[in-house]
PDB file of C-alpha atoms in Angstrom:
ATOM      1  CA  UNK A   1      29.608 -99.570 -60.722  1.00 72.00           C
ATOM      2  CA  UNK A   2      32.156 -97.186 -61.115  1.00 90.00           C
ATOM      3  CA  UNK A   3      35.510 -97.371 -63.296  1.00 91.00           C
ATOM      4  CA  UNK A   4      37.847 -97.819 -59.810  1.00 93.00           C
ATOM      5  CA  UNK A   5      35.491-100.156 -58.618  1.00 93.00           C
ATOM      6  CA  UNK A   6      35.525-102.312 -61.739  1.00 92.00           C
ATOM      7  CA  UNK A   7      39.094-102.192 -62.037  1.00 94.00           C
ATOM      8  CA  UNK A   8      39.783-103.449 -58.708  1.00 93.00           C
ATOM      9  CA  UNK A   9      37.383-106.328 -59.130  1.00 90.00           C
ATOM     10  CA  UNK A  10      38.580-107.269 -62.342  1.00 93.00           C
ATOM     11  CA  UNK A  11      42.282-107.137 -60.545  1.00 93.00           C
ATOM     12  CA  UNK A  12      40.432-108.923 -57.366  1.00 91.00           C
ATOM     13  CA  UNK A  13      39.378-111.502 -59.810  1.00 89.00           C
ATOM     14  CA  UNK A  14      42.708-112.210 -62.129  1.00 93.00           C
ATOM     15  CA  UNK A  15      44.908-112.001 -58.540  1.00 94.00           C
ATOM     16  CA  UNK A  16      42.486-115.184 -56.908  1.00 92.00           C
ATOM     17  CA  UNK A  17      42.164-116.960 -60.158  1.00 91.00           C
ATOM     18  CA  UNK A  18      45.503-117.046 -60.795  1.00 94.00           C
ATOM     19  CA  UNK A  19      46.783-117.988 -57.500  1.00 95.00           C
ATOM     20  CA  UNK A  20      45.483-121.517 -57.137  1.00 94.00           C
ATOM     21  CA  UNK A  21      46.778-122.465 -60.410  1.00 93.00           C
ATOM     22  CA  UNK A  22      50.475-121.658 -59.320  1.00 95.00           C
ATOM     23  CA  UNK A  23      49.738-123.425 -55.490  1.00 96.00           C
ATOM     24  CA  UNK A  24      48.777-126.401 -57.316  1.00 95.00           C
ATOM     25  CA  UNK A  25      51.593-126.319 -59.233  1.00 96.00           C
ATOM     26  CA  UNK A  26      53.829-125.565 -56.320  1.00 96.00           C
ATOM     27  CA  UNK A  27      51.897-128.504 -53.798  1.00 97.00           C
ATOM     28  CA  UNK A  28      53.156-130.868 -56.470  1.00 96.00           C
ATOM     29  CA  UNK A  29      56.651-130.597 -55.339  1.00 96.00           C
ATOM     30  CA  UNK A  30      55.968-129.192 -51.749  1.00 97.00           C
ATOM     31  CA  UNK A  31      54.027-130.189 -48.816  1.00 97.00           C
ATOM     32  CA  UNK A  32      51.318-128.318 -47.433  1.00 97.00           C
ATOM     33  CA  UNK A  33      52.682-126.462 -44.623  1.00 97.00           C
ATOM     34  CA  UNK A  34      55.390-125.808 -46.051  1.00 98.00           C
ATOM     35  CA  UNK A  35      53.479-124.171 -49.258  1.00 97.00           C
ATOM     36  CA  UNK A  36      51.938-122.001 -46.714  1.00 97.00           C
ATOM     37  CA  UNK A  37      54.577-120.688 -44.941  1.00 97.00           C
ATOM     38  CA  UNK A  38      56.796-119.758 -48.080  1.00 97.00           C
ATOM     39  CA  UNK A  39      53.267-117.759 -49.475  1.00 97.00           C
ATOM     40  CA  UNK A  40      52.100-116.208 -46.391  1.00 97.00           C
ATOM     41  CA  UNK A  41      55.879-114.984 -45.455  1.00 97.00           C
ATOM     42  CA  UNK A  42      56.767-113.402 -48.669  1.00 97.00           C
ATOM     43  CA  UNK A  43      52.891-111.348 -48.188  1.00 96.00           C
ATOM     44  CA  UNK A  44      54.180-110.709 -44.769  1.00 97.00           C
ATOM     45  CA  UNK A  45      57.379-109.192 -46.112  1.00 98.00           C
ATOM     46  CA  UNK A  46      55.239-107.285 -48.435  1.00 97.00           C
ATOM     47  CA  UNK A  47      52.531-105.911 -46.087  1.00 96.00           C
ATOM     48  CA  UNK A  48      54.940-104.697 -43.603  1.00 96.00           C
ATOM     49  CA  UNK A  49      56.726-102.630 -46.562  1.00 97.00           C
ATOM     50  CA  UNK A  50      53.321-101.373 -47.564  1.00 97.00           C
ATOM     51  CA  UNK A  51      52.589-100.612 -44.462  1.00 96.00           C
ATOM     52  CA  UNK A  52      56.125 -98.781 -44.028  1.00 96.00           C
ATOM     53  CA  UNK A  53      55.889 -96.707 -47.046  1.00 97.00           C
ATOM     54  CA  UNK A  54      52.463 -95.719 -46.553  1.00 96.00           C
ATOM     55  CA  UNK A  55      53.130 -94.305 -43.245  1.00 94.00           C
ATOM     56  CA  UNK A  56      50.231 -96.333 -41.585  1.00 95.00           C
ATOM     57  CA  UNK A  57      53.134 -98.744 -39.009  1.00 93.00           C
ATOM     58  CA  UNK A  58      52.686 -95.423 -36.825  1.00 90.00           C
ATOM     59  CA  UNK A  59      49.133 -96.638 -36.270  1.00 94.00           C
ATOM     60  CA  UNK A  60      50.135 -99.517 -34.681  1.00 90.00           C
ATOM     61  CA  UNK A  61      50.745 -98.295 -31.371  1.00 90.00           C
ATOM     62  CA  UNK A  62      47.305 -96.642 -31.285  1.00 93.00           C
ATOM     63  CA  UNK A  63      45.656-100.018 -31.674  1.00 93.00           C
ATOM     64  CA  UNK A  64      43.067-101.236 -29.203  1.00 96.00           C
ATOM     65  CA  UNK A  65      43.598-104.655 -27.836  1.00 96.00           C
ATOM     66  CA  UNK A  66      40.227-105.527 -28.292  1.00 97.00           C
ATOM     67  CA  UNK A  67      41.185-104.930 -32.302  1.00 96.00           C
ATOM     68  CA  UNK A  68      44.225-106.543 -32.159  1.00 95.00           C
ATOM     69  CA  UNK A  69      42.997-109.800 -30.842  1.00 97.00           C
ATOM     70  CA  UNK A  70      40.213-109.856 -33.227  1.00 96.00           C
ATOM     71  CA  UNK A  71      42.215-109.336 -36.405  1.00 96.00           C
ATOM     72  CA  UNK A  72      44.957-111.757 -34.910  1.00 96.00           C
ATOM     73  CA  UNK A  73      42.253-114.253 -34.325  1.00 96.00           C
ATOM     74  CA  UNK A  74      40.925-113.606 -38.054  1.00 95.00           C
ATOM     75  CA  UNK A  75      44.481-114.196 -38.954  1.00 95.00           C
ATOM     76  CA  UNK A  76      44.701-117.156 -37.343  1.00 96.00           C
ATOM     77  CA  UNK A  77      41.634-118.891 -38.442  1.00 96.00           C
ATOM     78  CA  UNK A  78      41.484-117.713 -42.080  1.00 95.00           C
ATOM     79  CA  UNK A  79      45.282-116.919 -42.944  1.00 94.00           C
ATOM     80  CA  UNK A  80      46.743-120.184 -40.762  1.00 96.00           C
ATOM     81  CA  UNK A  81      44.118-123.043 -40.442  1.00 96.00           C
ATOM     82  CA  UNK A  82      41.481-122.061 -43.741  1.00 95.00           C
ATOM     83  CA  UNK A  83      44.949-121.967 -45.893  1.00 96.00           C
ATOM     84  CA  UNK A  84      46.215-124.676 -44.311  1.00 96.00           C
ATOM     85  CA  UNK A  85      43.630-127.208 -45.251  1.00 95.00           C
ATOM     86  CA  UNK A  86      43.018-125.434 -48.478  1.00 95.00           C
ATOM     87  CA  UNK A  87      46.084-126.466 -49.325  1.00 96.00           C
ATOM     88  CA  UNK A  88      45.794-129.782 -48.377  1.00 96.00           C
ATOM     89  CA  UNK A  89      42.620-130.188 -50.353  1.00 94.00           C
ATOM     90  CA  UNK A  90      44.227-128.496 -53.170  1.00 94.00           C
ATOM     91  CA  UNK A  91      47.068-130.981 -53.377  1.00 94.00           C
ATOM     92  CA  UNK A  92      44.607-133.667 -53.515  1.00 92.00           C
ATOM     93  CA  UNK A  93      42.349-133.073 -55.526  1.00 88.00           C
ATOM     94  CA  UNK A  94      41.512-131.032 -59.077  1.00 89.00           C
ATOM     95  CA  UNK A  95      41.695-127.381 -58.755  1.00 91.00           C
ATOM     96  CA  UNK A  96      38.720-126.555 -61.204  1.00 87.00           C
ATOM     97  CA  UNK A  97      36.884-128.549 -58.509  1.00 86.00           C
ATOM     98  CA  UNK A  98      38.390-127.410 -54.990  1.00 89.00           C
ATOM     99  CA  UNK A  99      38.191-123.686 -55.550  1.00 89.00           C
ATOM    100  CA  UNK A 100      34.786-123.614 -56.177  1.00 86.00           C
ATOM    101  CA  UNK A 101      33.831-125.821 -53.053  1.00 86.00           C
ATOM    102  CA  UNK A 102      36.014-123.956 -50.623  1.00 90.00           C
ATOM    103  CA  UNK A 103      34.808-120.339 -51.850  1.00 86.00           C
ATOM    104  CA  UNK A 104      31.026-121.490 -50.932  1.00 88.00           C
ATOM    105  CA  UNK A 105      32.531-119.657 -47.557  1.00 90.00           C
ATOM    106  CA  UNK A 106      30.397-116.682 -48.053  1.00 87.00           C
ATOM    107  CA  UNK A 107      27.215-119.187 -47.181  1.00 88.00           C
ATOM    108  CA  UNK A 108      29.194-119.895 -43.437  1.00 91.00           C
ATOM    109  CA  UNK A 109      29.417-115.852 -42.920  1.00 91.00           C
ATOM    110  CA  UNK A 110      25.906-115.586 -44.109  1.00 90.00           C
ATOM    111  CA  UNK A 111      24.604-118.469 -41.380  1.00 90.00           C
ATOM    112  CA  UNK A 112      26.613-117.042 -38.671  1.00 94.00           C
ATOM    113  CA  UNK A 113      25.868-113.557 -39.023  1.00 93.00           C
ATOM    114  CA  UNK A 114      22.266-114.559 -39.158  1.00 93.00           C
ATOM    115  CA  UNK A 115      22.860-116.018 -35.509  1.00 94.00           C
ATOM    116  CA  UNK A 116      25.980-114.028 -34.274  1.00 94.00           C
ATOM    117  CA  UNK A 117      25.330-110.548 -35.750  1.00 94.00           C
ATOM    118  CA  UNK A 118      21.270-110.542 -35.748  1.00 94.00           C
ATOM    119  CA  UNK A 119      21.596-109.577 -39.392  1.00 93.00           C
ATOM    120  CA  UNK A 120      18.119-109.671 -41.197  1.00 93.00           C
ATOM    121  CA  UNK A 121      17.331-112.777 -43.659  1.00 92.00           C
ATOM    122  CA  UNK A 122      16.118-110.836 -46.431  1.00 93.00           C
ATOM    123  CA  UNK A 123      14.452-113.383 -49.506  1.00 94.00           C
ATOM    124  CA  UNK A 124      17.044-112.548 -51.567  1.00 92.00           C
ATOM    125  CA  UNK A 125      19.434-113.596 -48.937  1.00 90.00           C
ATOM    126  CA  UNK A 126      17.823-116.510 -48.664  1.00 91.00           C
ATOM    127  CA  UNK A 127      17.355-117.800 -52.498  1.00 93.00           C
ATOM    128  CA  UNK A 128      20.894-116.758 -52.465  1.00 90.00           C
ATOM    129  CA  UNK A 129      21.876-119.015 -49.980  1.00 90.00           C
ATOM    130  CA  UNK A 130      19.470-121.818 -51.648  1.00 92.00           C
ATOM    131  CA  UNK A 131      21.102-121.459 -55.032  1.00 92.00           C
ATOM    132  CA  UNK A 132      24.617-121.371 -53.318  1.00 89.00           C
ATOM    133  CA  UNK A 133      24.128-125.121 -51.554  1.00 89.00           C
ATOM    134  CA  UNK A 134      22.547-125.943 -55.032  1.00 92.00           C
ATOM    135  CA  UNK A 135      25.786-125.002 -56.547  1.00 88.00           C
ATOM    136  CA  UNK A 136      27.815-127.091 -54.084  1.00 86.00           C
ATOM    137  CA  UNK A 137      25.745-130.120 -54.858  1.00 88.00           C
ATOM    138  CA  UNK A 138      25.929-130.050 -58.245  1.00 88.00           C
ATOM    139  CA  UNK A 139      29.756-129.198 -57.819  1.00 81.00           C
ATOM    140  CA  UNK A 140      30.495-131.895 -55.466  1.00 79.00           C
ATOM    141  CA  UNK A 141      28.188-134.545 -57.833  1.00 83.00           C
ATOM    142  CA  UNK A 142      30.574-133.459 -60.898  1.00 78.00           C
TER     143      UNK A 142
END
């Protein structure tokens, strides 16, 4: 792995591990939705000046609809509804314990783009998605 690449997963890493400590703390004081919408606005405010400074809001304009439905539809289910009850897990229940059992979503993507996408299940696919609901039941038993 290269040094860029390792940076940006070790930033990748601190950024996601860090978050869920200050929503907890945040959910203890504010409700769900609420939570959400403050978060997600302020990273709205700060993609669209990204976005602005690094010149790519001209691209808008050239964007299929096709790509813009898809994305908005990602948006929707991931950035809306997947937060939403994230949250509301996340105000329930221990952190150390909800984070783990909500980022078993790679297994999902793996199952549906094994029936969606025709993707290939390779054995080390599958003993990876063997030792990932292993984790989830020893996670959920703790």
């Amino acid at each position: 792995m290269d040094g860029r690449i390792f940076l940006l997963w070790i930033l990748t890493l601190l950024f996601w591990g860090t978050s869920p400590l200050l929503e907890k703390v945040a959910l203890q004081a504010v409700p769900p939705l609420l939570a959400l919408a403050v978060r997600t606005g302020v990273a709205a405010l700060a993609l669209a000046l990204a976005v602005i400074l690094t010149g790519e809001a001209g691209q808008l304009a050239e964007l299929r609809l096709r790509d813009f439905l898809v994305l908005a539809g990602s948006g929707l289910l991931a950035g809306f509804l997947g937060m939403l009850t994230y949250f509301m897990l996340l105000k329930s229940g221990a952190a150390s314990k909800i984070v783990p059992l909500t980022a078993a979503y790679p297994l999902v993507t793996a199952l549906l783009a094994l029936l969606f996408l025709r993707e290939e299940l390779t054995p080390a696919r599958l003993l990876g998605i063997l030792l990932t609901v292993s984790g989830l039941i020893i996670l959920q038993r703790s």
